[in-house]
Coordinates of C-alpha atoms and ligand atoms in Angstrom, one line a residue:
X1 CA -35.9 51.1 -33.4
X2 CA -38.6 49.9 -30.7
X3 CA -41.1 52.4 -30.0
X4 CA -39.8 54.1 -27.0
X5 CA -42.4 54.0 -24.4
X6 CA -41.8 51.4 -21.1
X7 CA -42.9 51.5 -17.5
X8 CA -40.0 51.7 -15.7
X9 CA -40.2 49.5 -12.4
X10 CA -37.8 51.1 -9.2
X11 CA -37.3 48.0 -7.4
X12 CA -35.5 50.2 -4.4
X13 CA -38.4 52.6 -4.5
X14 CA -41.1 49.4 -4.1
X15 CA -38.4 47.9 -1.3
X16 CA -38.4 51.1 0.4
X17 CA -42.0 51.6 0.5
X18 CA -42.3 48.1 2.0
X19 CA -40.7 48.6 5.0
X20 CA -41.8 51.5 5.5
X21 CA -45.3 49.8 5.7
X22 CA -43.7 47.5 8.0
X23 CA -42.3 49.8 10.6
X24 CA -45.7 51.9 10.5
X25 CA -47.5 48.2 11.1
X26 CA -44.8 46.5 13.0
X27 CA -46.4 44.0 14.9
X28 CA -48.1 42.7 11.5
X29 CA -47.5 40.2 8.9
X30 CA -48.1 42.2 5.6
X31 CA -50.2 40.3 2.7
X32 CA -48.9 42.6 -0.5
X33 CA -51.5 42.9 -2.8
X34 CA -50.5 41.5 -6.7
X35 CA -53.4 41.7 -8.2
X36 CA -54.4 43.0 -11.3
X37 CA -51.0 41.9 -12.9
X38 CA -49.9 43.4 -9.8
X39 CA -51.5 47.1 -10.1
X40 CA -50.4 47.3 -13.4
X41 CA -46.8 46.6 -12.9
X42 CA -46.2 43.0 -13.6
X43 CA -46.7 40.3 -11.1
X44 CA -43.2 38.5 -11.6
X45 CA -41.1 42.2 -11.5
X46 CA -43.1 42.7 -8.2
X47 CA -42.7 39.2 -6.8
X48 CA -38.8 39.0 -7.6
X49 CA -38.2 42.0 -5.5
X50 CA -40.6 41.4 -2.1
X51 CA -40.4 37.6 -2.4
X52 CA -38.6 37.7 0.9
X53 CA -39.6 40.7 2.5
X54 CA -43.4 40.2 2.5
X55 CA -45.2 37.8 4.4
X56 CA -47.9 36.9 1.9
X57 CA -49.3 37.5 -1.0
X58 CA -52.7 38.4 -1.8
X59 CA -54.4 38.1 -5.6
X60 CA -57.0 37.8 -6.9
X61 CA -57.2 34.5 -9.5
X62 CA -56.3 31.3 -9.5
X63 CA -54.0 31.9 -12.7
X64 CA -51.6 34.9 -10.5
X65 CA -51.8 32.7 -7.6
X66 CA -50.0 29.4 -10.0
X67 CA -47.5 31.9 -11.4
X68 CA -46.2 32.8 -8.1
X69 CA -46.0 29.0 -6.9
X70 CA -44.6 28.4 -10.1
X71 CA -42.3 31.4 -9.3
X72 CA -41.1 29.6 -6.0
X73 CA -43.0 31.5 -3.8
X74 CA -43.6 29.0 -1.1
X75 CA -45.0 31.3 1.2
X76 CA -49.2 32.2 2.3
X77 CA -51.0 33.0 -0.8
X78 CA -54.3 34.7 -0.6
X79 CA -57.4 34.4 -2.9
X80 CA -59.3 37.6 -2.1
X81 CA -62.7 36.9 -3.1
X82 CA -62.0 32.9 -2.4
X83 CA -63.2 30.8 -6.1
X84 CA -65.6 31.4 -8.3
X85 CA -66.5 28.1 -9.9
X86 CA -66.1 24.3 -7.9
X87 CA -63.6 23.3 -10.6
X88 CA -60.9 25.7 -8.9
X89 CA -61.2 23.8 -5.8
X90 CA -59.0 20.9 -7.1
X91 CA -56.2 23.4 -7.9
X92 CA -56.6 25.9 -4.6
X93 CA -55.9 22.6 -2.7
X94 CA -53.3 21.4 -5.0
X95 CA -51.2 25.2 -4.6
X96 CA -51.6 25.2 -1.0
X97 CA -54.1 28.4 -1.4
X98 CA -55.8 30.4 1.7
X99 CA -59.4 30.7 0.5
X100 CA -61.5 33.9 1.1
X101 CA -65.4 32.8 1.8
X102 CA -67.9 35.5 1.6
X103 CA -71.0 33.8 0.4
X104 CA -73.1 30.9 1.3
X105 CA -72.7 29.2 -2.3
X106 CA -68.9 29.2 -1.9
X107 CA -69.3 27.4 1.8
X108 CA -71.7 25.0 0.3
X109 CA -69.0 24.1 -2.1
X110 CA -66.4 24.0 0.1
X111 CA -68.4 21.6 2.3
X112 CA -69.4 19.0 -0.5
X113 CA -65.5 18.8 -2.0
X114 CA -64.7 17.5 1.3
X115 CA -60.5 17.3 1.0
X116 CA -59.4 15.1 3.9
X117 CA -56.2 18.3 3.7
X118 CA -56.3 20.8 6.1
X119 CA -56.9 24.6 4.8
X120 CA -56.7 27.9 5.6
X121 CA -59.8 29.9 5.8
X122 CA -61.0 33.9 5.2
X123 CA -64.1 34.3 6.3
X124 CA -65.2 38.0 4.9
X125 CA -68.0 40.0 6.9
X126 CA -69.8 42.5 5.6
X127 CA -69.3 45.3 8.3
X128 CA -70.8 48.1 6.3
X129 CA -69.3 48.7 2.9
X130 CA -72.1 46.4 1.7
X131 CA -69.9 44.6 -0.9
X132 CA -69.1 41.2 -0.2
X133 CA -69.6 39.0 2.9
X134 CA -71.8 37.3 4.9
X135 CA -73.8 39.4 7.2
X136 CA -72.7 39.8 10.6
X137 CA -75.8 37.9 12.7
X138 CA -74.6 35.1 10.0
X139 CA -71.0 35.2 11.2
X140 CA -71.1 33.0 14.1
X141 CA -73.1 30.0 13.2
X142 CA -71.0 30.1 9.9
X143 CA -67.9 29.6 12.0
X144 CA -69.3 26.4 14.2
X145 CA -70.5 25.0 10.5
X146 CA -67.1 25.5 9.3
X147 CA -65.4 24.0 12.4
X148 CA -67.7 21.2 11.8
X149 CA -67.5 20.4 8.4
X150 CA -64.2 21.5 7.1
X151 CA -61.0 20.1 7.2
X152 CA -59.7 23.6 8.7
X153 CA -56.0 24.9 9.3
X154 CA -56.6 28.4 10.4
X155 CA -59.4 30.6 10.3
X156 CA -59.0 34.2 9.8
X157 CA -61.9 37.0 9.8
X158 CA -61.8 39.5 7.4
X159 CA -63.4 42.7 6.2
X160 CA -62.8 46.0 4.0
X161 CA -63.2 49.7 4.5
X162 CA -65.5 51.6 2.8
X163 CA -63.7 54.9 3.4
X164 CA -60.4 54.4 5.5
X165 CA -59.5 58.0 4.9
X166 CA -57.9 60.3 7.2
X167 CA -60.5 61.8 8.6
X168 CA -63.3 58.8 8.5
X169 CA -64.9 57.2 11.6
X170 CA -66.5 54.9 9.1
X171 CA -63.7 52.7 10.1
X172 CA -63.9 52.6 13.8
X173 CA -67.6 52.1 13.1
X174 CA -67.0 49.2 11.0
X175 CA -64.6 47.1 13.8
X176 CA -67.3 47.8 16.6
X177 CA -70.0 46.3 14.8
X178 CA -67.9 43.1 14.9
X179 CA -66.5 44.1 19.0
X180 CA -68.4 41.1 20.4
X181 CA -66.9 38.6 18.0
X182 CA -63.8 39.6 18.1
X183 CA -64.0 39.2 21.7
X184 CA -65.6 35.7 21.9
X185 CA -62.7 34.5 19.4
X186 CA -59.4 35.2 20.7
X187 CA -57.4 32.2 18.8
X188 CA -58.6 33.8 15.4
X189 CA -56.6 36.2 13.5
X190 CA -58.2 39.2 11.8
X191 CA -57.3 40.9 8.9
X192 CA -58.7 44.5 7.8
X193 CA -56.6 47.2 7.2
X194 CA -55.5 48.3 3.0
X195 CA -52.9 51.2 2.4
X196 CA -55.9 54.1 4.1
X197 CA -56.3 52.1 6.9
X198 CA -52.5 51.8 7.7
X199 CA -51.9 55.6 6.9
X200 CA -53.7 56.8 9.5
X201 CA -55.7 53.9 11.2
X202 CA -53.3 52.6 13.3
X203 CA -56.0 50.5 16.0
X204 CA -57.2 48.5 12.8
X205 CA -53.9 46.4 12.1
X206 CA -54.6 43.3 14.1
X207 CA -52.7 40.3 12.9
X208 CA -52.3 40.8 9.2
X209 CA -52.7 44.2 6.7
X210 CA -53.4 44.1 3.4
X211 CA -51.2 46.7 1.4
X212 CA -52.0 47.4 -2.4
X213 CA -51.3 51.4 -3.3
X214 CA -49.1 52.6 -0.9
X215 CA -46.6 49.6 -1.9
X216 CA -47.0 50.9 -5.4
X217 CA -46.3 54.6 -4.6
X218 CA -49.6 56.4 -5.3
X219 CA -51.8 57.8 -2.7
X220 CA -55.1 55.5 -1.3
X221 CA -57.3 58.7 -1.8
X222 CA -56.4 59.9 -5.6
X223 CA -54.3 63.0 -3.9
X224 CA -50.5 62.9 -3.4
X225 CA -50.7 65.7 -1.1
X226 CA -52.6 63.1 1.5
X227 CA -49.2 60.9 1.9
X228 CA -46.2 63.5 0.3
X229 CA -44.6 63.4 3.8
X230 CA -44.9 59.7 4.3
X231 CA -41.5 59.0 2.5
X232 CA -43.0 56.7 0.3
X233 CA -42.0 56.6 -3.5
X234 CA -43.4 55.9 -7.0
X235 CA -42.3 52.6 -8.1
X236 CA -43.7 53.3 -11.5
X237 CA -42.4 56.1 -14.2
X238 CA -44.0 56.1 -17.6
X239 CA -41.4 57.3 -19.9
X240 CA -41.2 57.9 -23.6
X241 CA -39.6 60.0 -26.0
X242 CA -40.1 62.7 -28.6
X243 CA -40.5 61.1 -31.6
X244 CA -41.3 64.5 -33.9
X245 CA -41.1 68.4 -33.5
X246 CA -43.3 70.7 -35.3
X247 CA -43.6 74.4 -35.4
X248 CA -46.8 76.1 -35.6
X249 CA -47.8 79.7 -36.4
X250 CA -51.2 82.0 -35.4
X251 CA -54.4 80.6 -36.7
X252 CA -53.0 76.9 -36.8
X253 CA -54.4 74.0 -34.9
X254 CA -52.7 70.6 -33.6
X255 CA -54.3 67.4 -33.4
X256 CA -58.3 65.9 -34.1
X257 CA -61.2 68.3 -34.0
X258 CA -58.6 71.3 -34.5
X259 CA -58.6 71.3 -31.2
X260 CA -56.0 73.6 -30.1
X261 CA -55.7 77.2 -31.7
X262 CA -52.9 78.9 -31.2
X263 CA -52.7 83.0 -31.9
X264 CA -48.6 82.9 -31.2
X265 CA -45.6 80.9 -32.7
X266 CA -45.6 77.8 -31.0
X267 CA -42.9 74.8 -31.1
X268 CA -44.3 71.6 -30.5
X269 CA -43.1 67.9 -29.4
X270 CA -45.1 65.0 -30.9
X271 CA -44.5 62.1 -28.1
X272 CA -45.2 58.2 -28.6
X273 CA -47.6 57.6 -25.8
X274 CA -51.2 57.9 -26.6
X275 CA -54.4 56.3 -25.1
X276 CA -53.9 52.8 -26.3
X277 CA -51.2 52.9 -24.2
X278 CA -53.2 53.4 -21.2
X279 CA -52.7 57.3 -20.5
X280 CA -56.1 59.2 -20.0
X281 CA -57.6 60.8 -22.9
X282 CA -60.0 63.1 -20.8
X283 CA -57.4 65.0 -19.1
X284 CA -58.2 69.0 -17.8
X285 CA -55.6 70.6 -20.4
X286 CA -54.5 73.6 -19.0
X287 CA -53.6 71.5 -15.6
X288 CA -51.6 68.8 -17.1
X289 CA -48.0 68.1 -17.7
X290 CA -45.2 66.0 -19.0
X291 CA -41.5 66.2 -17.9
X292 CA -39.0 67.4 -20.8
X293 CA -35.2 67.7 -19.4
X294 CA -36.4 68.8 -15.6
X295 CA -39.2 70.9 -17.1
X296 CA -42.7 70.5 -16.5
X297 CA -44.8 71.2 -19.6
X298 CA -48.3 71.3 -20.8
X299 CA -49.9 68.9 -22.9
X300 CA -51.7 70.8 -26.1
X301 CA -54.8 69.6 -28.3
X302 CA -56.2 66.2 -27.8
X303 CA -54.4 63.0 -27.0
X304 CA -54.9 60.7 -29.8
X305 CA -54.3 56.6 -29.5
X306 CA -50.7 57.0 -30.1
X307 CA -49.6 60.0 -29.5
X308 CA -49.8 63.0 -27.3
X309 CA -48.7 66.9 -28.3
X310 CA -47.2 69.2 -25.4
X311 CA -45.6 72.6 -25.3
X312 CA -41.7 72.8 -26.5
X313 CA -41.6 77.1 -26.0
X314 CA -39.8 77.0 -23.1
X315 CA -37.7 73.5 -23.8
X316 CA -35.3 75.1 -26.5
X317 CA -32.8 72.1 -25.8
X318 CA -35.6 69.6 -26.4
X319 CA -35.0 67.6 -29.6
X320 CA -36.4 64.4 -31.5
X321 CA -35.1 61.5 -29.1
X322 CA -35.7 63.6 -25.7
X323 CA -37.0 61.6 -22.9
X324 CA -40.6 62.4 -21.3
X325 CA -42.1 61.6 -18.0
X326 CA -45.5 60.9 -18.7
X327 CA -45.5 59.8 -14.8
X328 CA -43.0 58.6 -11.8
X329 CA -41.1 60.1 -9.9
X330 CA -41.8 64.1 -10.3
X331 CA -44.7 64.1 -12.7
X332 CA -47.1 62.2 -9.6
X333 CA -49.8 59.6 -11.0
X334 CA -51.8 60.8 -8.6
X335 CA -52.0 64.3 -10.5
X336 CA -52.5 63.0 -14.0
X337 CA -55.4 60.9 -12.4
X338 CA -56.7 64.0 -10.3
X339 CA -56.8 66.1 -13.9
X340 CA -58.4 63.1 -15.5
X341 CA -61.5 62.5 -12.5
X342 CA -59.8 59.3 -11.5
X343 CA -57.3 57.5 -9.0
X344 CA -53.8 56.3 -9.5
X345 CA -55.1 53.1 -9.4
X346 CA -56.9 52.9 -12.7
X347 CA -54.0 54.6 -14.1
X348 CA -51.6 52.0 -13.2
X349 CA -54.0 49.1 -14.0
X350 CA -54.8 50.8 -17.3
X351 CA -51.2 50.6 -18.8
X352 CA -51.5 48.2 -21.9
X353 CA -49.9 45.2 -22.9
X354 CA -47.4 46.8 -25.5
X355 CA -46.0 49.3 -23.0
X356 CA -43.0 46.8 -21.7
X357 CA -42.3 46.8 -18.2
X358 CA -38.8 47.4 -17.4
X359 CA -37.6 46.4 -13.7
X360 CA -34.6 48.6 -12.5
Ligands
PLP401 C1 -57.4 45.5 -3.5 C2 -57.6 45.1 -2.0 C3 -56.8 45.6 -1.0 C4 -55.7 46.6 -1.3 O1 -56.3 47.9 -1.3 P1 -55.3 49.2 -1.3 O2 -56.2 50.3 -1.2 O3 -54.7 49.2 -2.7 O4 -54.3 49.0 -0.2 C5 -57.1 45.2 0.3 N1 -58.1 44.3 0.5 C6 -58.9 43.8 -0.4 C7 -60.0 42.9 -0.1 C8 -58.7 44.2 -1.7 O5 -59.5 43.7 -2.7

């Protein structure tokens, strides 16, 4: 037997959530965001199902960006924070790549390789989050150097929220410190909007949005409540099973540290999913559930690297082999990550190499 945890992958729920992006943002072409092994949820099980629906593809290494050529994806691929040594230039011209530039070093570098090929450019301002990109007073004597000196396609300005939130005007003040360029380049396109910013930013689209979390299902501020009514769907569900059942009387423990005390009988279900797998270890106890035949139930004692206790009292049906939601569908990411201080998207990123991915 194969230890029973996966990460199922709902290739509707991930198709659905698309379009919805793309009716909220309908006069946009969408760049989905793969990176990270595509939030956690393979690259390849994500590519196979959007290849056609999305009108880019943004990552974040040169190694993602060659499996999806390698894929067949013959459409825009997007390096987000451009290269990071010369040597990748060879290969970003080779792969057809449009090339974030943020820094000065990068331009410098893009200068001297001097490719008699055309390419597409990303120039990244710095509008306030302070991260990367060149400095706005810089923006504007960057572009006539580029047009200058590089062989380029298409150039595209480009910069990131800080807090795209519902209630921000961070955003809105981010855009108007950039009004007068905008204004003096009409032929550009601009790109700034990620998931936040098409929730509930609508004036920030422009020509291209960038969608990472909300194509994946989980909520752009760590709280499922923010986008419950938005119709949008987990695509992932960690699932295990029960791979032992215990029973445990007054004045016993369960787990390390004898954690847990119990002062009534207690049935227990050992499950195979522990922190090596990628689930939290720091969660709030007395918040946080699994799902056991429709039933939501607490997890007990400490999660250890392999295994996590919870609460069988008021399963009675639940047996060795019984299926657990750790999270999907009704079990939301964005609660385990709320109990554990975090976001969904660490959680997604975090699941490990040996839990398979499974696309349905
Ligand atoms: C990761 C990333 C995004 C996607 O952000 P979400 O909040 O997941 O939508 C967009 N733009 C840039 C530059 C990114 O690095």
């Amino acid at each position: 037997m194969v230890r029973p945890i996966c990460a199922i992958i709902n290739s509707n729920a991930l198709k659905n959530n698309l379009k919805i992006i793309k009716k909220i943002a309908y006069k946009s072409k969408v760049w989905a965001v793969l990176k990270a092994d595509a939030y956690g949820h393979g690259i390849k099980n994500i590519y196979s199902v959007i290849k056609y629906d999305s009108d880019g593809f943004a990552i974040l290494t040169l190694d993602e960006a060659i499996i999806l050529r390698k894929n067949g994806c013959i459409k825009p691929i997007l390096l987000l924070e451009g290269f990071f040594n010369r040597e990748e230039l060879y290969l970003i011209y080779k792969y057809f790549l449009t090339i974030t530039i943020h820094n000065k070093w990068q331009l410098n570098n893009l200068i001297k390789f001097k490719s008699k090929y055309p390419i597409n450019i990303y120039i990244k301002i710095n509008t306030g989050m302070n991260r990367l990109g060149f400095p706005i007073k810089d923006v504007i004597p960057i572009i006539n150097i580029i047009k200058k000196k590089i062989n380029v396609y298409n150039i595209t300005l480009m910069t990131h929220f800080a807090d795209a939130s519902k209630n921000s005007s961070f955003v809105k003040k981010q855009i108007n410190n950039i009004k007068n360029i905008i204004n003096i380049y009409h032929n550009f396109s601009y790109s700034f909007a990620n998931s936040a910013a098409i929730l509930w930013h609508s004036y920030s689209y422009y020509d291209w949005i960038r969608t990472g979390i909300i194509l994946y299902g989980a909520s752009p501020t760590g709280v499922w409540e923010d986008i419950a009514k938005k119709k949008i769907q987990p695509v992932m569900t960690l699932k295990s099973k029960i791979i032992s059942i215990q029973k445990i009387y007054p004045g016993d423990i369960i787990g390390y540290n004898c954690q847990y005390y119990t002062n009534t009988k207690n049935r227990i279900g050992i499950i195979a999913c522990g922190y090596a797998d990628g689930y939290p270890r720091n969660i709030n106890h007395n918040k946080t559930y699994v799902l056991i035949k429709g039933i939501k139930t607490l997890i007990l004692g400490s999660i250890s690297m392999d295994m996590i206790v919870v609460d069988l009292n008021n399963i009675p049906t639940a047996k060795i082999g019984s299926s657990v939601e750790l999270w999907g569908e009704n079990i939301k990411i964005d609660d385990i990550a709320k109990s554990s201080n975090t976001i969904g998207y660490e959680l997604m990123c975090s699941v490990s190499k040996r839990v398979p991915r499974i696309l349905k």
